[in-house]
XYZ file of C-alpha atoms in Angstrom:
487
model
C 0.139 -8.724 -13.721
C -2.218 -6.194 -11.826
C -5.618 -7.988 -11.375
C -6.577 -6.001 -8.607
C -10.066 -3.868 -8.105
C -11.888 -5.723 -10.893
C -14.608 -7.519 -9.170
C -13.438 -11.115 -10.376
C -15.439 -13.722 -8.531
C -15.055 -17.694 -8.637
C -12.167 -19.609 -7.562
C -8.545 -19.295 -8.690
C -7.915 -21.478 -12.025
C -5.736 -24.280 -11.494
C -4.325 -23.435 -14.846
C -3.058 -20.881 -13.533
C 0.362 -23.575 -12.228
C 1.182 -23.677 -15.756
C 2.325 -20.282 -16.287
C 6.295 -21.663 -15.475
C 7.605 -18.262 -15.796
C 4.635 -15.930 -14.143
C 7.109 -13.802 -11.427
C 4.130 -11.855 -10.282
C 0.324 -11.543 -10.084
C -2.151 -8.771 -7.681
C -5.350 -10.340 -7.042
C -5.599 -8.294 -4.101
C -9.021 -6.382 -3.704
C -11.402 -8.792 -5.811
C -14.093 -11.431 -4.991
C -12.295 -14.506 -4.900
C -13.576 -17.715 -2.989
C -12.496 -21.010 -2.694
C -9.000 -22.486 -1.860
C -5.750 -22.050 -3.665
C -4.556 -24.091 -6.407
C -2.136 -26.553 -5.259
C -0.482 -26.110 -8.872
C 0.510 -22.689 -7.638
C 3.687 -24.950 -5.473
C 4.487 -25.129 -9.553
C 5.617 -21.695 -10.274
C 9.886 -21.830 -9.743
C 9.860 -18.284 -10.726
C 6.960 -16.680 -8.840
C 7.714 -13.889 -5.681
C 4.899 -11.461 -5.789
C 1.316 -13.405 -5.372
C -0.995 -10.911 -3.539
C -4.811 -12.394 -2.835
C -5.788 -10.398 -0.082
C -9.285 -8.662 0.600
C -10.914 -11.404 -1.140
C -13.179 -14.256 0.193
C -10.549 -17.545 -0.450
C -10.829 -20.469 2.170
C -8.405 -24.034 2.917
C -5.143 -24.227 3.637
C -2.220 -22.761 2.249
C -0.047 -24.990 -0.951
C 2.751 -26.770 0.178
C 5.842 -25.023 -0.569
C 8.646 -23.276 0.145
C 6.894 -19.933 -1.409
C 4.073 -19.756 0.362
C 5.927 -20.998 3.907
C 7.718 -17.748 3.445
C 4.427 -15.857 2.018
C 3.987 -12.462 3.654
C 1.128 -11.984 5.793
C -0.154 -8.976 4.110
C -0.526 -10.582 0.923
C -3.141 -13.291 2.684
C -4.822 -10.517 4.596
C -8.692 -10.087 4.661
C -9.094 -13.842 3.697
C -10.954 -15.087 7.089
C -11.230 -18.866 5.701
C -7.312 -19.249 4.361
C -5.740 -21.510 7.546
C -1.572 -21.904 7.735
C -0.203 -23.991 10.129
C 2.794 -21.400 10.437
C 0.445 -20.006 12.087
C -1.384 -22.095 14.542
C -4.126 -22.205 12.510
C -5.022 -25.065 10.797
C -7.757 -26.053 9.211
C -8.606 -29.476 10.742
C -8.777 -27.897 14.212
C -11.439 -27.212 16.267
C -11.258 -24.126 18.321
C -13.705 -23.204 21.079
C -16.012 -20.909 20.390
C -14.750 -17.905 22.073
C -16.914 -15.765 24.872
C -17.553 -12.030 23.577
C -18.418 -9.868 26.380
C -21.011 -7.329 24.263
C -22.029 -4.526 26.785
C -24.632 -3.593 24.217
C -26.625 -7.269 24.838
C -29.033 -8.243 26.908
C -28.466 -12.050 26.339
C -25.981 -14.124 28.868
C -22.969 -15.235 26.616
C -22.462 -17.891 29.235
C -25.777 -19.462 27.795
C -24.131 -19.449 23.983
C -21.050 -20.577 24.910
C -21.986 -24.141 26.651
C -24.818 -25.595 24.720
C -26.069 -28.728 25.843
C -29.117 -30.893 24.497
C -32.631 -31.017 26.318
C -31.472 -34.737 28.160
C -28.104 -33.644 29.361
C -30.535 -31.002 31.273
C -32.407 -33.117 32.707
C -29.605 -35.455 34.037
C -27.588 -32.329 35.174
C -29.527 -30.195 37.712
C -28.015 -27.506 40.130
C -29.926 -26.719 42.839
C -29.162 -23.623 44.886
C -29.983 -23.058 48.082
C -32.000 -19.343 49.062
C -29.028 -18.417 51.204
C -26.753 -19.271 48.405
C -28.481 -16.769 45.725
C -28.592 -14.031 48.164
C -24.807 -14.327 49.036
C -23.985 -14.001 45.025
C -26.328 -11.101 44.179
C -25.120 -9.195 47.574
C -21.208 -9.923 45.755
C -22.717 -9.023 42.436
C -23.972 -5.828 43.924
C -20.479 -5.177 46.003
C -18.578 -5.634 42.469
C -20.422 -3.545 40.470
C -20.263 -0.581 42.723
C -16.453 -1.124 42.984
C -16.026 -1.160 39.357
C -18.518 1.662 38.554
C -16.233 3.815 41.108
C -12.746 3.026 39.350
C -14.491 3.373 35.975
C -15.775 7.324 36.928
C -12.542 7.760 38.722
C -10.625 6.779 35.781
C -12.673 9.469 33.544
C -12.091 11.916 36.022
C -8.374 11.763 35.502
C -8.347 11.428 32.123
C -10.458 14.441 31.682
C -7.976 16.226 33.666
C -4.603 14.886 31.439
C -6.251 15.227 28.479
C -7.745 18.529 27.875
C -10.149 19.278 24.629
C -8.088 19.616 21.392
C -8.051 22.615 19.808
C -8.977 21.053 16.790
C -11.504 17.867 16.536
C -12.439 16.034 13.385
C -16.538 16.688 12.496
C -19.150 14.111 14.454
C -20.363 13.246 10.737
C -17.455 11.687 9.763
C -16.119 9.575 12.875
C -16.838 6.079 12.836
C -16.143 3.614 15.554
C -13.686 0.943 14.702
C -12.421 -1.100 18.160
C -10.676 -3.309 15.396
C -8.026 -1.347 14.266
C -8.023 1.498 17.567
C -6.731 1.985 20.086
C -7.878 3.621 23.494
C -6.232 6.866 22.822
C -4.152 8.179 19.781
C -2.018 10.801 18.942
C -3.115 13.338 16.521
C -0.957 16.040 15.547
C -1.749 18.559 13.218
C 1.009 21.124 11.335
C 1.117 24.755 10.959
C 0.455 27.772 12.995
C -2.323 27.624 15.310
C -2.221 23.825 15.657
C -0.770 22.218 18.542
C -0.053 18.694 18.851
C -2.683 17.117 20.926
C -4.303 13.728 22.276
C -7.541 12.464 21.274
C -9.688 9.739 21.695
C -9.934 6.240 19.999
C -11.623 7.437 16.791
C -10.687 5.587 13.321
C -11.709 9.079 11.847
C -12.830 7.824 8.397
C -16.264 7.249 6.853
C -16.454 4.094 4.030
C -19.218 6.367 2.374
C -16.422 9.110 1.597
C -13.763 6.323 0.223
C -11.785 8.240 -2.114
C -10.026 5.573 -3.899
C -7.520 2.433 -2.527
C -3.938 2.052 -3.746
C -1.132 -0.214 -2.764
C 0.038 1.313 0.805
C -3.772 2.484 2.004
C -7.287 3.662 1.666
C -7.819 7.194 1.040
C -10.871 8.906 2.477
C -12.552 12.377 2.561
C -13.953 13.819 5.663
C -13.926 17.578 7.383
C -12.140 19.056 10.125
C -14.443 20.819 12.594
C -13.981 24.623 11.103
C -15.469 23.301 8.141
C -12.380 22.632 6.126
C -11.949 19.290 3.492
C -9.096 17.120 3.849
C -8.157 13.699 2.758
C -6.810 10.756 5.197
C -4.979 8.282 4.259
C -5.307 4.528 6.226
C -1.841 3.025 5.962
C -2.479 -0.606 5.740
C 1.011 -1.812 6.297
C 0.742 -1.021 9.993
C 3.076 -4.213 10.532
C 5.665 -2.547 8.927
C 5.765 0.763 9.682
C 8.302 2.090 11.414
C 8.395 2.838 15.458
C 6.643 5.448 16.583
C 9.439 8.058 17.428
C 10.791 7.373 13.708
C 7.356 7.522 12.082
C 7.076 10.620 13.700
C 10.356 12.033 12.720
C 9.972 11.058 9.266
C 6.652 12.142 8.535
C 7.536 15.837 9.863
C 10.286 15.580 6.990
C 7.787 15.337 4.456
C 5.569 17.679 5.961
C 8.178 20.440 4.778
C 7.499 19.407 1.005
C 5.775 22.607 0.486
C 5.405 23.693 -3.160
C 2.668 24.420 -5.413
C 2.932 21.055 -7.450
C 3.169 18.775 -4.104
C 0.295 17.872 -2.092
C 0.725 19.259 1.293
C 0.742 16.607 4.441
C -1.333 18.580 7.214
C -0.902 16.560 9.876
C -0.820 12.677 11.240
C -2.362 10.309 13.337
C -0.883 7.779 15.597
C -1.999 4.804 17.615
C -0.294 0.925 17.458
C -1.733 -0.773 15.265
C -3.344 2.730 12.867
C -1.847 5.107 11.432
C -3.653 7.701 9.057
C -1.891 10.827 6.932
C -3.644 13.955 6.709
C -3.225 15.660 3.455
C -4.918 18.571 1.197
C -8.297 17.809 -0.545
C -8.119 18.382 -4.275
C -11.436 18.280 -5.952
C -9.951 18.037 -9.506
C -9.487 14.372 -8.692
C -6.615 12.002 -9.650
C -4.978 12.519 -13.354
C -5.817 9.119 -14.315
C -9.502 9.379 -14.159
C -9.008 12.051 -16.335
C -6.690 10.099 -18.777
C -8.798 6.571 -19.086
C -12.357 7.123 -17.369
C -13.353 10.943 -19.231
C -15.422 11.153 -22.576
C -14.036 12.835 -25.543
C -16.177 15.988 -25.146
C -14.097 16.141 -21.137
C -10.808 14.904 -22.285
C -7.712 16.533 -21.621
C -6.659 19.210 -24.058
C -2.963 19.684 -25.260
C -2.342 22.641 -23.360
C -3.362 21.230 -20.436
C -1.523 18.023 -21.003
C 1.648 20.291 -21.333
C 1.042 21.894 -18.224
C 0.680 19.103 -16.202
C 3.697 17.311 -17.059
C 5.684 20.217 -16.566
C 3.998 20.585 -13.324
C 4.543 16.816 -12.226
C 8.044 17.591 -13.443
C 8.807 20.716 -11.033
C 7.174 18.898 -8.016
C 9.942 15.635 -8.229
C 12.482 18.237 -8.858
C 11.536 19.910 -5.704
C 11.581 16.642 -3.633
C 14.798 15.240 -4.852
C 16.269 18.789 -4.172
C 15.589 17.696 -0.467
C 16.337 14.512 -0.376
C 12.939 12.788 -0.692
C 12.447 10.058 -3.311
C 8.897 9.236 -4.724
C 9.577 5.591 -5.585
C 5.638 4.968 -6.148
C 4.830 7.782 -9.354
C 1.733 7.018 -11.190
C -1.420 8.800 -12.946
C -3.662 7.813 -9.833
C -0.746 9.306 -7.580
C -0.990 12.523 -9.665
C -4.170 14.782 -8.596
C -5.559 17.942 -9.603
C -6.918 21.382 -7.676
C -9.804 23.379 -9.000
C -8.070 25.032 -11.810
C -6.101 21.659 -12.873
C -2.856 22.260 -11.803
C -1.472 19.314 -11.178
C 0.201 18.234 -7.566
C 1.977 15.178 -6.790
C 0.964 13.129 -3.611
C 2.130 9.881 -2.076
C 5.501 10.372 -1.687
C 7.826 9.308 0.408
C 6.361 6.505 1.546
C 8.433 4.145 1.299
C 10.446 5.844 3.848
C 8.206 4.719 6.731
C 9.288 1.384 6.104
C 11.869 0.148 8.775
C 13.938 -1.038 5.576
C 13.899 -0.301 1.942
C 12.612 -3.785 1.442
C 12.517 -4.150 -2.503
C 10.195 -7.111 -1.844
C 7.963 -5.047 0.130
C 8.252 -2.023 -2.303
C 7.587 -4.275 -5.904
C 4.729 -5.893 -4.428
C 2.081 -2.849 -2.236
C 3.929 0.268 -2.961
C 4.825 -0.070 -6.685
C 1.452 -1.604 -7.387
C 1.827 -0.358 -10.802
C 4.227 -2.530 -12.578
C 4.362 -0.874 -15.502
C 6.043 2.932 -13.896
C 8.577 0.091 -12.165
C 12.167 1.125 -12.813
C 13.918 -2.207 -13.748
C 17.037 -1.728 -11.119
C 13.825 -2.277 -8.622
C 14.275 -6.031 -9.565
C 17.847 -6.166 -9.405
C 19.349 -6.466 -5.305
C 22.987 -4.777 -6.838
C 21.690 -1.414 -7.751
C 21.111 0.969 -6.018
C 17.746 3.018 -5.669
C 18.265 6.431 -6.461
C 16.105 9.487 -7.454
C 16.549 7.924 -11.366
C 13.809 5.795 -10.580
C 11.527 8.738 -10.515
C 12.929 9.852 -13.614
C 11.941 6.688 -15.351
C 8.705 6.705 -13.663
C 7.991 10.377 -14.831
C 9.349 8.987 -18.591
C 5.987 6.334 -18.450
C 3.764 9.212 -17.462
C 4.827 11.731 -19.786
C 4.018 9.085 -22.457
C 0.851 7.768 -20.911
C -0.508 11.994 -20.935
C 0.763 12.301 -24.716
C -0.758 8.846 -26.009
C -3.689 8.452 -23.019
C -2.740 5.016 -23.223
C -1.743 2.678 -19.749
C 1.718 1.911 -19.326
C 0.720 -2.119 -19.948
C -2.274 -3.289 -21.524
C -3.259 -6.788 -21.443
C -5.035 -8.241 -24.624
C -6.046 -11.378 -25.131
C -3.370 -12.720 -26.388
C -0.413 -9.904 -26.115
C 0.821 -7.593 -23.457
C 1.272 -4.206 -24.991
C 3.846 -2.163 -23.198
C 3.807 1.540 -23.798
C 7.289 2.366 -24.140
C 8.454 -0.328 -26.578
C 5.024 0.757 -28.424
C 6.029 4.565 -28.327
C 9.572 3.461 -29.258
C 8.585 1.016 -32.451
C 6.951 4.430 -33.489
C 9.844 6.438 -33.302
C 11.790 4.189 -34.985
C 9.425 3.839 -37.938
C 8.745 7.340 -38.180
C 5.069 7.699 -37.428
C 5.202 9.353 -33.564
C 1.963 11.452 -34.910
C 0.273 7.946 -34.479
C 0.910 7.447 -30.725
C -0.976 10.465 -29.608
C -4.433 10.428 -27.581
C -6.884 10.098 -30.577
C -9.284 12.055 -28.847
C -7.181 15.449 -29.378
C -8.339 14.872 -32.706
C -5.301 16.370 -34.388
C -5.071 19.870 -32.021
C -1.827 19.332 -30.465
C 1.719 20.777 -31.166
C 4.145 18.345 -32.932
C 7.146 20.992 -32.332
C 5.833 20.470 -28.820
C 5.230 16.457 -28.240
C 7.757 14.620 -30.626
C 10.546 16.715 -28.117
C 8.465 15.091 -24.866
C 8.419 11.741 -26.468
C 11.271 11.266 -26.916
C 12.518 12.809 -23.658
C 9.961 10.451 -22.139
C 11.737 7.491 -24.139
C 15.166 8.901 -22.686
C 13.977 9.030 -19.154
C 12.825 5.349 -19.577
C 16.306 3.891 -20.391
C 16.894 0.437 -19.168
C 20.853 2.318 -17.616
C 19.820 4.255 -14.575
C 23.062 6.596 -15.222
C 21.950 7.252 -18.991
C 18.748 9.042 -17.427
C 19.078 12.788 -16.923
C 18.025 14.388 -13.772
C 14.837 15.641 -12.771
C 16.146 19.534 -13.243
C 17.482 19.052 -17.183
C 14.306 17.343 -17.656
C 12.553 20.548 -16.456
C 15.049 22.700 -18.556
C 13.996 20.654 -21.694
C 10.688 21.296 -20.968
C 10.652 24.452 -20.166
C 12.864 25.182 -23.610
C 10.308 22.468 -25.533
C 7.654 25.206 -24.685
C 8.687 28.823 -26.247
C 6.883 31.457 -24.568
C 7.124 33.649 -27.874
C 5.137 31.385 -30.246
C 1.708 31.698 -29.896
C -1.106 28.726 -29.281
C -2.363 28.960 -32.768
C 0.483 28.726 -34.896
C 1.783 25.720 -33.136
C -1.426 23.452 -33.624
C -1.217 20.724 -37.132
């Protein structure tokens, strides 16, 4: 179940060890605290457990899951201790010295406390000679290191010259945690070169577009004044080296097509990596679907439009080789005039591997757009999870319903929902209430059940991305006007 981004605080129920046949929970991005249940060694059937970004503490449960745990899904969880990992609880570790060039204070003096007798039992007395000799050696090594430090600018200045292009002084942030000294910034299109740059993190918390399960998305402004949205991989561990990240991230900067969200440019260091894309003000297509009033919901026509857009935008990736594997309403965003344009994709394909672990767990953080041959080692991924993907969406635009709900005590899931309906002959009752009765049913009982098509459980029994386009495309008939089509 996805848990995630819903401010839950308090500690993980120990109840929670009973669920025998739970396979997978996200916690991630919550308010957790306390330490994990040791009931959670319980769960036989559990492989996807993600608590990170919350505030948990103690050790790790004893068991084979969580000795094999990935890091990633512990992350941002400064009090959780794992002896895998040197870092156990019971120790005591020194409390490190932090060289601060911005304090006054002496870290020496916080680092060796000592109580008001031990001072008095312990004196050292230095002789006048003796103080002079270590300021005149102070003196001597600051000079020397002064020198190499304006040296070393000097030379830098001179092998790096001043990009062409530099991000706005509003929106840079220092961030020596997750920086480098230098990165690589490279930006595509005429007119801008690849370049060096400094250790910047480039991104602004203030201007946090939304989070998702490979990275943060944030707004900011490129120095001529134009928008643009960075992404903050956060699966730096895994990403691929630097020469392939490279090499596959120019492949998806040729994606160019009016429904796909165009990748301007990257940055690289070690340990960050960011992806610059095109802003789109008309946010993302799920805001629209589950967070908009009645009076600013979604009208038929426009519902039309932007699954046929979504639908020409896979078409064009698959033409070229490039699978989605993450498509969801959040993943789906919208320019000024609300044509839709599909971002995020491709991925996957900075992973070193096609690890279906890795991929079921932070980049198909939606379960319910999850192709079922994702769960299944023998199959291979193709393009026809898309399809089945796209299939949930459609559905979720016609119904403005989430692919699983959770109740109380039931777990609705849309396309058995959508597909009782069919079966019992009352489709008109799936669609998005708040249309209040102005949409074509010539029009949506052909999507639904293309939608219910692309969803089949048989990858092969899924058409392809350009017949479902054709169907679409048929679906709408250019001669029949608006009015007549409305019930």
């Amino acid at each position: 179940r996805d848990l995630s981004h819903n401010d839950i605080t308090g500690p993980i129920p120990s109840t929670l060890g009973n669920l025998t046949s739970l396979q997978a929970v996200d916690l991630s991005q919550n308010k957790l605290n306390g330490t994990l249940p040791v009931e959670l060694s319980n769960l036989p059937s559990l492989h996807i457990f993600d608590v990170s970004h919350n505030l948990l503490s103690g050790n790790l449960p004893n068991s084979r899951f969580f000795d094999n745990i990935p890091d990633y899904f512990l992350s941002d969880n400064s009090g959780l201790c794992s002896s895998r990992k040197n870092n156990s609880c019971g120790a005591v570790m020194p409390k490190p010295i932090v060289l601060n060039p911005n304090s006054s204070s002496n870290p020496l003096s916080q680092s060796t406390p000592s109580s008001p007798s031990s001072k008095h039992h312990k004196k050292i007395i230095l002789s006048v000679s003796t103080l002079i000799a270590i300021a005149g050696g102070a003196a001597i090594a600051i000079g020397v290191i002064t020198v190499t430090v304006l040296n070393r600018r000097v030379r830098s200045a001179a092998s790096h010259p001043k990009p062409a292009i530099a991000l706005s002084d509003d929106y840079l942030s220092q961030s020596p945690e997750n920086d480098a000294s230098s990165g690589k910034l490279v930006m595509f299109g005429k007119g801008s070169p690849e370049f060096s740059t400094g250790g910047h993190a480039l991104l602004n918390k203030d201007c946090e577009l939304g989070r998702g399960g490979f990275g943060a998305v944030y707004k900011t402004v490129l120095r001529d004044g134009q928008p643009v949205a960075i992404k903050k991989l956060t699966v730096s561990s895994l990403v691929k080296s630097k020469d392939d990240f490279e090499r596959q991230v120019k492949v998806l900067s040729k994606m160019r097509h009016h429904n796909i969200v165009t990748l301007r440019g990257f940055y690289w260091t070690s340990s960050l990596q960011l992806l610059i894309y095109d802003y789109l003000p008309g946010g993302n297509l799920h805001k629209h679907l589950h967070e908009c009033t009645e009076e600013n919901t979604l009208s038929w026509m426009e519902r039309f439009d932007i699954i046929i857009g979504v639908a020409r935008g896979l078409m064009h990736l698959h033409q070229h080789g490039v699978v989605h594997y993450n498509l969801k309403s959040s993943n789906v965003l919208l320019d000024s005039n609300g044509e839709p344009r599909v971002g995020d994709y491709g991925l996957a394909s900075l992973l070193p591997m096609l690890d279906r672990y890795v991929l079921s767990s932070k980049i198909q953080s939606a379960l319910g757009y999850m192709a079922p041959e994702f769960a299944c080692k023998t199959v291979k991924i193709t393009e026809k999870c898309d399809v089945y993907g796209f299939g949930v969406l459609a559905l979720e635009i016609l119904t403005g319903r989430r692919p699983v709900e959770y109740l109380e005590d039931d777990v609705v899931v849309l396309c058995d929902l959508v597909r009782s309906a069919l079966e019992e002959g009352r489709l008109e009752d799936c669609m998005d209430p708040r249309l209040c009765g102005e949409f074509a049913m010539e029009e949506a009982i052909p999507i639904i059940k293309l939608g219910l098509v692309c969803t089949s459980q048989v990858p092969s029994n899924r058409p392809d991305m350009g017949e479902v386009l054709s169907i679409l495309e048929v679906v709408r008939s250019p001669q029949d006007s608006p009015g007549d089509e409305m019930v």
